[in-house]
PDB file of C-alpha atoms in Angstrom:
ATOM      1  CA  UNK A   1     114.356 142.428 117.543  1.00 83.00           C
ATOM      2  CA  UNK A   2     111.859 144.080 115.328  1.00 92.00           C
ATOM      3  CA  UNK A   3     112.274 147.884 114.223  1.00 95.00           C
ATOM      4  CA  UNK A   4     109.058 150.334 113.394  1.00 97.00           C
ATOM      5  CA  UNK A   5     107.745 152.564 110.508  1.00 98.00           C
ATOM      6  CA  UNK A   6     104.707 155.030 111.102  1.00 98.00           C
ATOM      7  CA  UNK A   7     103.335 156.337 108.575  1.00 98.00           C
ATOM      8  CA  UNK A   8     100.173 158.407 107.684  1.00 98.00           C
ATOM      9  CA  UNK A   9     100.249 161.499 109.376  1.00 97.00           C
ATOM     10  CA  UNK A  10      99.948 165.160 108.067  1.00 97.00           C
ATOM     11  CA  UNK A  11      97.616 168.251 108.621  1.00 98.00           C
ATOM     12  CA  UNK A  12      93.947 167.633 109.170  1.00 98.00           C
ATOM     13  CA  UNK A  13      90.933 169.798 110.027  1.00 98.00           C
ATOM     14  CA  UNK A  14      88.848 170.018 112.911  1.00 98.00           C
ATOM     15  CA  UNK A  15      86.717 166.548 112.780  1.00 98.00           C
ATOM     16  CA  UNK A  16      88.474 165.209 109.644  1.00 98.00           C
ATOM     17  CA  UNK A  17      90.330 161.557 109.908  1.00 98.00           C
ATOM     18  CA  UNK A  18      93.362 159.895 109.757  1.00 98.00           C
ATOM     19  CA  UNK A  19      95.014 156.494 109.920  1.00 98.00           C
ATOM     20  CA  UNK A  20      97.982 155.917 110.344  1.00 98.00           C
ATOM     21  CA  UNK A  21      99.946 152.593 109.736  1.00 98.00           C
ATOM     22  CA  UNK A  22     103.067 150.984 111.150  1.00 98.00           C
ATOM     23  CA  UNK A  23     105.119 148.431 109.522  1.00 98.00           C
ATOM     24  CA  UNK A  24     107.341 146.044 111.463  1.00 97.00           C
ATOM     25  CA  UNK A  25     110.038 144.027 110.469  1.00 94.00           C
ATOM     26  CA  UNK A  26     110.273 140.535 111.091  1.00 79.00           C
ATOM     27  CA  UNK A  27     108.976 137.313 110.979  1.00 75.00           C
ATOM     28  CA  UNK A  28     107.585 136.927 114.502  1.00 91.00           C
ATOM     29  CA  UNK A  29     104.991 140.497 114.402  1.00 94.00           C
ATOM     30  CA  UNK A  30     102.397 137.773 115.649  1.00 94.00           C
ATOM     31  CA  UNK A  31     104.130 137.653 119.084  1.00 95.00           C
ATOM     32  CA  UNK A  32     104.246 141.085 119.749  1.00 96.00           C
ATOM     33  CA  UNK A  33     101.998 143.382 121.540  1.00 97.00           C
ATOM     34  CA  UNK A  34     101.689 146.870 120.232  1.00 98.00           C
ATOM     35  CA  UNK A  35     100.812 150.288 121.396  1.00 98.00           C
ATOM     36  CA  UNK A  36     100.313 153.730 120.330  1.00 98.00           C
ATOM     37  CA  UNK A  37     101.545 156.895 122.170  1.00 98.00           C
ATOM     38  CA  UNK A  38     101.462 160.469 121.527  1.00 98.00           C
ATOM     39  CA  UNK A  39     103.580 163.758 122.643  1.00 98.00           C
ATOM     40  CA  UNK A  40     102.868 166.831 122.419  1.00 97.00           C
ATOM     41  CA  UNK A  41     104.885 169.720 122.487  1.00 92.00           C
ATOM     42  CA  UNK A  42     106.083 170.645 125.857  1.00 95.00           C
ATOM     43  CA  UNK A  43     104.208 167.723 127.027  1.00 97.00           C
ATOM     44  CA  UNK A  44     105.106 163.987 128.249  1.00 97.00           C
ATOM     45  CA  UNK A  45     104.107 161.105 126.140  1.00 97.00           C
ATOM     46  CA  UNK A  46     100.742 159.893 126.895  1.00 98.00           C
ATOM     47  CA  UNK A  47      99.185 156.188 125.701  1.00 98.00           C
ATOM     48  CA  UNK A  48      96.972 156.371 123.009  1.00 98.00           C
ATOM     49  CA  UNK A  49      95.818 152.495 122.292  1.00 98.00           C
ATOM     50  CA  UNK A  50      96.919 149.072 122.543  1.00 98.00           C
ATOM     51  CA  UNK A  51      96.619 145.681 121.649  1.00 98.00           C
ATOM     52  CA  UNK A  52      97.610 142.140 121.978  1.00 97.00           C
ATOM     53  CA  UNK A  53      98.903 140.111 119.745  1.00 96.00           C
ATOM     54  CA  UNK A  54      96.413 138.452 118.296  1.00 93.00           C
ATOM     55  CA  UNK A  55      94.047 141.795 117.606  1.00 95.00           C
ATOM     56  CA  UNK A  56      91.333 139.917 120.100  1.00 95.00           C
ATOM     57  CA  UNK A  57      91.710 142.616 122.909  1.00 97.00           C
ATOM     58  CA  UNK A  58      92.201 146.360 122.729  1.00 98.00           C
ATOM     59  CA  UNK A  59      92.726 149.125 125.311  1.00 98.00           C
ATOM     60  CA  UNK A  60      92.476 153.053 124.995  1.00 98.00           C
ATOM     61  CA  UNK A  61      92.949 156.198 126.269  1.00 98.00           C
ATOM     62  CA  UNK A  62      90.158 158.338 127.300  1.00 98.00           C
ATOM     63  CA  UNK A  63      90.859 161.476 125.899  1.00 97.00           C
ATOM     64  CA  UNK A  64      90.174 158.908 122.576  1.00 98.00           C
ATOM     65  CA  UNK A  65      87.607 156.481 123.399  1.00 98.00           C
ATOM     66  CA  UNK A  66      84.702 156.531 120.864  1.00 98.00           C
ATOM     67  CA  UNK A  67      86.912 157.834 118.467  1.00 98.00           C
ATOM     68  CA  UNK A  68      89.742 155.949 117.792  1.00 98.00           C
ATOM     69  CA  UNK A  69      90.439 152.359 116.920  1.00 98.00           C
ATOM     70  CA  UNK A  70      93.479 150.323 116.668  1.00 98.00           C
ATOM     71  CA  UNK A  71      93.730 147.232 115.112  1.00 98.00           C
ATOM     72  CA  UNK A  72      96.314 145.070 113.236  1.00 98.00           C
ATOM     73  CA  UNK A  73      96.967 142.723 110.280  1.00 97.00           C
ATOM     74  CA  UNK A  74      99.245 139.978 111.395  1.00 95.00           C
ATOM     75  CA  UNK A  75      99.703 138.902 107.688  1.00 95.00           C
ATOM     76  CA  UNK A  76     101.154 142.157 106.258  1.00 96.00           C
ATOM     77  CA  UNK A  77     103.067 143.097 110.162  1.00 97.00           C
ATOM     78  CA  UNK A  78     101.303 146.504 110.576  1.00 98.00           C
ATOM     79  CA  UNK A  79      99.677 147.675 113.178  1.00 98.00           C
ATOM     80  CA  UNK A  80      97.010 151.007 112.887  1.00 98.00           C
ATOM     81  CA  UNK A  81      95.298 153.458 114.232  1.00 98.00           C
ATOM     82  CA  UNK A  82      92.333 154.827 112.945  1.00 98.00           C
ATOM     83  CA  UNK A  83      91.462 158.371 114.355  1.00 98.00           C
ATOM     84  CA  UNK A  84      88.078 160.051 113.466  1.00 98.00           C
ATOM     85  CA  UNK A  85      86.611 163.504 115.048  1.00 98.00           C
ATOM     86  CA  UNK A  86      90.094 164.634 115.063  1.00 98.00           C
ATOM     87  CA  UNK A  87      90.634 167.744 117.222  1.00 98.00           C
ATOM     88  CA  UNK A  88      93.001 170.547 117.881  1.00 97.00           C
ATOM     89  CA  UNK A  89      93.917 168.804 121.136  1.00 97.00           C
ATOM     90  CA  UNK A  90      95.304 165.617 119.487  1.00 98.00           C
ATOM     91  CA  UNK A  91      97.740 167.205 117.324  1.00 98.00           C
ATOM     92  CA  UNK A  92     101.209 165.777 118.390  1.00 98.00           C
ATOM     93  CA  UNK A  93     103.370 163.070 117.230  1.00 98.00           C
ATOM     94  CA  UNK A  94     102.451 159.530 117.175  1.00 98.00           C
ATOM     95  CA  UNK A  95     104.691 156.727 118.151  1.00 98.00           C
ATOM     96  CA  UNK A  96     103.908 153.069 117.692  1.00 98.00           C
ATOM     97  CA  UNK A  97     105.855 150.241 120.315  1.00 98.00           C
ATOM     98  CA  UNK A  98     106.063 146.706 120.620  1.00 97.00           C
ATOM     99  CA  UNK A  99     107.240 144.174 123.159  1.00 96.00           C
ATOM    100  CA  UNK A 100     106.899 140.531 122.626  1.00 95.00           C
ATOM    101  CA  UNK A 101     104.493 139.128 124.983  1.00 93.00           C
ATOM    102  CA  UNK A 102     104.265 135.508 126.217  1.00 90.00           C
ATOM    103  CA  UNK A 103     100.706 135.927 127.082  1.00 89.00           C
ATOM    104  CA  UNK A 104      98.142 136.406 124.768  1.00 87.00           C
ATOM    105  CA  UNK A 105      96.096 138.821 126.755  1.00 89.00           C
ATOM    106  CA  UNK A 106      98.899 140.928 127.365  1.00 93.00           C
ATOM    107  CA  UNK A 107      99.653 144.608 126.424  1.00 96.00           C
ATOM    108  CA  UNK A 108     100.012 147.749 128.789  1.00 96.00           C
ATOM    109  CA  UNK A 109      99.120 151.615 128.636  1.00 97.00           C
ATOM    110  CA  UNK A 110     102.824 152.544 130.280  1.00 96.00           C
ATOM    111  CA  UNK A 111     106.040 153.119 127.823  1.00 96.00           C
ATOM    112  CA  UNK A 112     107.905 151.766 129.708  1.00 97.00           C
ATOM    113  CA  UNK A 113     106.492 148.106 129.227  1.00 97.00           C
ATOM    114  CA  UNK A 114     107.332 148.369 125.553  1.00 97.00           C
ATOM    115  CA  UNK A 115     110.812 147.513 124.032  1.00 96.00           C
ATOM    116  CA  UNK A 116     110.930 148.868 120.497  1.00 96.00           C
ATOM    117  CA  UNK A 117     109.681 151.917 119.408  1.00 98.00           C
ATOM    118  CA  UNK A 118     109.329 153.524 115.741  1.00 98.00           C
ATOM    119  CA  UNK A 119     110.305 157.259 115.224  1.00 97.00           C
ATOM    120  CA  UNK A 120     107.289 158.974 115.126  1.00 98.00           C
ATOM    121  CA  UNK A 121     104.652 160.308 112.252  1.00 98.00           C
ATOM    122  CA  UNK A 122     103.158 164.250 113.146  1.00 98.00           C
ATOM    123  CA  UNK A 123      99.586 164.497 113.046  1.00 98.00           C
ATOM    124  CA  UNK A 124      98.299 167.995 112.909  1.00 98.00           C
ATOM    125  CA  UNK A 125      94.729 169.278 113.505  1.00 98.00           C
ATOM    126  CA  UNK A 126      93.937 172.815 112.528  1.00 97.00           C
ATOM    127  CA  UNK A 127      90.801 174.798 114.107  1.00 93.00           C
TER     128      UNK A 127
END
């Protein structure tokens, strides 16, 4: 079992950054394929970014493509997302999830693949 921390949200302008981190628990992060998601209000959670265990392969959303980046430090068992051009549209609250994965190549843009989540960090972007 592993349980997850965001952190590193807040209120941001119009094409300002962000990153935001999330810390597992555990001993076994390495064998765990993550993912980001975000909801909005009166929205559905949508899949953000992804990927596998080892860092070597990554998947995204397009809505975020070109702009974000995910990536992950096996040593310190955090996993982040670094946003840039930030706009209005992708202010909502940020969710990181993890499954273990028995194949290194594996991770998945649908929440329901992923066992664990964290409880969310709000990211804000003002106009």
């Amino acid at each position: 079992q592993v349980q997850l921390v965001e952190s590193g949200g807040g209120l941001v302008q119009a094409g300002g950054s962000l990153r935001l981190s999330c810390a597992a628990s555990g001993r076994t992060f390495s064998r765990y394929a993550m993912g980001w998601f975000r909801q909005a209000p009166g929205k559905e959670r949508e899949f953000v970014a992804a990927i596998t265990r080892s860092g070597d392969s990554t998947g995204y959303a397009d809505s975020v493509k070109g702009r974000f980046t995910i990536s992950r430090d096996n040593a310190k068992n955090t996993v982040y997302l670094q946003m840039h051009s930030l706009k209005p549209e992708d202010t909502a609250v940020y969710y990181c999830a993890a499954r273990e994965a028995y194949s290194a190549s594996s991770y998945s843009a649908a929440g329901t693949w992923y066992a664990y989540w964290g409880q969310g960090t709000q990211v804000t972007v003002s106009s």
